C-alpha cells in the first residue's frame, strides 16, 4: 500500500523480500524513506497536482492544436522529487516572474497560469476571452489553495459564503495584469515563452559562434588583400549572347509540375528538334500547360534583355493559342500569341498580360521573344519559374532562356565597372537592402564608404575571378548556420507568465458580462480572510505570499486534506473543492488542524507530511472488513480500518506495465502517444488542426508512465477516461470512481493490457523450470504482493493446464495472442505454453487485488 500511494507502482518482489526479512524495528520507516527517494515518487505526486492545474498538451478550444508547455509538467515532477517547500512551490507558480532576478526554473513554474484552455478561432472577441482566462485563473486559485467556490461570485454576491461580487473582481484584478494576447493563434508556442537552454546547448552554440567568427575574419582579411582596380578584365565590355536555361532537361533544382499531363521529352528522326537531342512535346484538346518552379537563384534580368523560347507547331494539329509565363514572386507576367483562349491571367494586371501577335507559322521552328518590361519584369529581378501553355493542338517546345549581356548562374562579371554599370541600370534591385539604399544617391560618383561596400560585395559574390574563393567560405558558413539553427530549434521552449508593463484597470462586470463594466476596483483579498498587508505588493506576488504566510486559515488545511485524500481515497473533508458552508464538515477537525499546523511548523515540508501520514497507525491498519466496524462505520468515515479503493487510471496502467516488465522509466520530455483506437481524434477535430490525426508512437514511447501521455483535451486518452480521468479542461481536485462493464472489458482486452499480460507471462517463465505451483506462487507475489493459498494455487494450475491444452489444439490462436503489441517476444518457450501463461497473467492483472489499493 505504501509503495502504491507514494510511487504509484507495486513493490519489487526482491526489495519486498528484503524488507520482510529485515529485523530492524524501523524497517517500515526505512522502506518509506526509500520510496520517497525514488524518482517515481515525484511523478506520482505530480499527477495529482496536474489535475488541479488543468494541465494539457493542447489548447482545448476550437482547433485544439498542440501547445508546448510540457516543461511545466516536468518542473512539477522535479519540484516534488526535490521536496521543494510548498510556500516556494506556490509562489513560483503564481508569481515566479515577479521574483527578483527569476531563474529559468522559476519562470517555467509560471506555466501554471497558462494551463487554461485558450482559442484562436476567427470571430472570437479578444476582450471576452481575456475575461474568460482571468476568470478561469482566479477560480482555479480559489479551488486549489483555498477550497472555495469563488466562481459563484462572478455574477452576484455568493449566495452562501461571505464573498461579495466586488471582492471577486478584486481577486480578478491580480490576474487581469497578465501580458498575453487572448487569441493564441492556434500556435504551438504563443508568447510569452522562454527557452530552456542547457549547458550543453550553451557549449554547442558558443563553439559554432567561434567558428562563424573565424570565417568572417578570414573573409575580412581576404578582402583586404585584394585590389579591385587590378583585377583582370577591369574595363572589358559586356558581350551579348543567348543563355539557354531549358534544353534537353530542366534547370538544376527545378521543381516540375506537369499540369494536366506529364512532361514528355522526345528525340529521334520522327520528331522535330531545334537544338540538342530532345524537345518536349505536348498534345492538348483545351488549355494545357507544364511548368517548373523553385530554381535558385534563377535567371537574372537586365534592362535590355529578351526572353525567348523555340516552338514548332504541328501543321496537322496546330494550337489556337500559345503563352509564356514567368515566375518572379508571382505568376503575373504573361505573354500570348494567337486567340485569347487561355484563362491564366485574365483580369489580372494589365502590365503583366500582353498579346504579342498571331501564332507563328506551323511546320517550322520559330523563336518566341518577350521583352521583360512588356510583362512587368523590372531590371534586376530573378525569374525562378517558367510555364509553357497552349490551347489545343500539338506543340513541340525546345530551347528557352534569355538573350543577355549579363552573367547568369555559374558565371561572373569580369570587372567592377561592368558589374557597376549593370546594377546602376537596374537601380540595385538585385542587391541586399543596405546596398540598394545607395542608389538613391548620385551613383555616378559613389563616396569612398559606399564604394568600399560595393567593392566588397562585388569581390565576394559577383567577380568571375574572386567569387569562387569566397564561395567555399560561404558554403562552410551556411553549413554552420544550418547547424546553429538546428541546435536552436532543439532547445525546448515553454509558455510562461509575464506582467503587463502598463497596469490595466479592472472593473466589476454586470452579471459577469465582459462588455458591461461597472465600478472600478483594485486588487485585494476577501474581507473574511486576513488582510493582504499594507506593505504587500498588490500583484500576483503579493497574492501568492499571502496564501502561504502561515496565517491564512485555509491554504494549509485545504492542501493537507488533499494529501490525506491521496493516501486514503477521500479527505477529512469529503468536498475538497468546497470548504464553504455548502461543503462537507470535517470528520476529524482537530486532526486536520494539527496536521496543518505541523506542516507549517516543518517549513512546509511536503515529504515530511507524506511520511507522517503513511507511518501512522491509522494508515497502517488492515483494510479488511470486520463485522464490528462495518456496522458502525460502513463508509470508513471514522477511519476504523485502513484505506481501500480502486486505483486511478494511471496507477492501473503503470502497474500493469511494471508487472509485465514493459514500463520504461525515462523521465520528462514531450508527451507520448501510446495505443488507442483509431479515429477518435479525427472525429472531434477540424481538418486543419495539428491534432486532427492520431499518429501512434513506437518503441519505448508506448511504455512510458501515463503521466507522460499526450493529453488532447477534446479527446483525452480513452483508456484513462474510461477509468474516470478528467479531460483537464478545468481544475479538478477529486476524481470520481465509477464501476462499469466497459472498464472490465478494457482492462481485459485492450492491446496495452494484453501486451502487459504477455510480458508478465514471459517473466513467469523465467522463474525456474520447477513445478507449475512454484511459478504460480512467483506470479501471485509479483501481481499482488502475497502468496496464493493452496486452493488458489491449485485452481490457477488447473486453469493453466486447460488453456495449454486448448492452445496446443489451436496453435494459430496461441500465435495471435503472443504476438499482440509491438514488444518483441523474448521467451524461447512454445507459443501454446506462453499463451497459456498470458491467460493466467491477464487473469491476475484483473483481480480486484491488482486493481485496488488495500
mmCIF file of C-alpha atoms in Angstrom, residues 117-121 123-136 180-184 509 512-517:
data_model
loop_
_atom_site.group_PDB
_atom_site.id
_atom_site.type_symbol
_atom_site.label_atom_id
_atom_site.label_comp_id
_atom_site.label_asym_id
_atom_site.label_seq_id
_atom_site.Cartn_x
_atom_site.Cartn_y
_atom_site.Cartn_z
ATOM 1 C CA UNK A 117 -7.900 26.446 -22.266
ATOM 2 C CA UNK A 118 -7.497 29.087 -24.974
ATOM 3 C CA UNK A 119 -8.598 29.818 -28.524
ATOM 4 C CA UNK A 120 -7.525 31.393 -31.766
ATOM 5 C CA UNK A 121 -10.881 30.996 -33.501
ATOM 6 C CA UNK A 123 -14.579 35.757 -34.951
ATOM 7 C CA UNK A 124 -13.760 35.256 -31.277
ATOM 8 C CA UNK A 125 -13.772 38.537 -29.337
ATOM 9 C CA UNK A 126 -10.388 39.147 -27.635
ATOM 10 C CA UNK A 127 -11.917 41.178 -24.803
ATOM 11 C CA UNK A 128 -14.349 38.375 -23.995
ATOM 12 C CA UNK A 129 -11.649 35.728 -23.861
ATOM 13 C CA UNK A 130 -9.330 37.925 -21.807
ATOM 14 C CA UNK A 131 -12.090 37.929 -19.181
ATOM 15 C CA UNK A 132 -12.660 34.176 -19.565
ATOM 16 C CA UNK A 133 -8.984 33.436 -18.974
ATOM 17 C CA UNK A 134 -8.794 35.628 -15.874
ATOM 18 C CA UNK A 135 -11.988 34.029 -14.542
ATOM 19 C CA UNK A 136 -10.544 30.555 -15.063
ATOM 20 C CA UNK A 180 -0.719 37.960 -23.297
ATOM 21 C CA UNK A 181 -2.779 38.113 -26.452
ATOM 22 C CA UNK A 182 -6.122 36.392 -25.723
ATOM 23 C CA UNK A 183 -6.059 34.958 -29.261
ATOM 24 C CA UNK A 184 -3.484 32.156 -29.137
ATOM 25 C CA UNK A 509 -18.722 43.261 -14.643
ATOM 26 C CA UNK A 512 -20.217 38.785 -15.268
ATOM 27 C CA UNK A 513 -20.566 40.021 -18.855
ATOM 28 C CA UNK A 514 -17.283 41.182 -20.374
ATOM 29 C CA UNK A 515 -18.777 44.213 -22.149
ATOM 30 C CA UNK A 516 -20.703 45.634 -19.196
ATOM 31 C CA UNK A 517 -18.138 47.222 -16.867
#
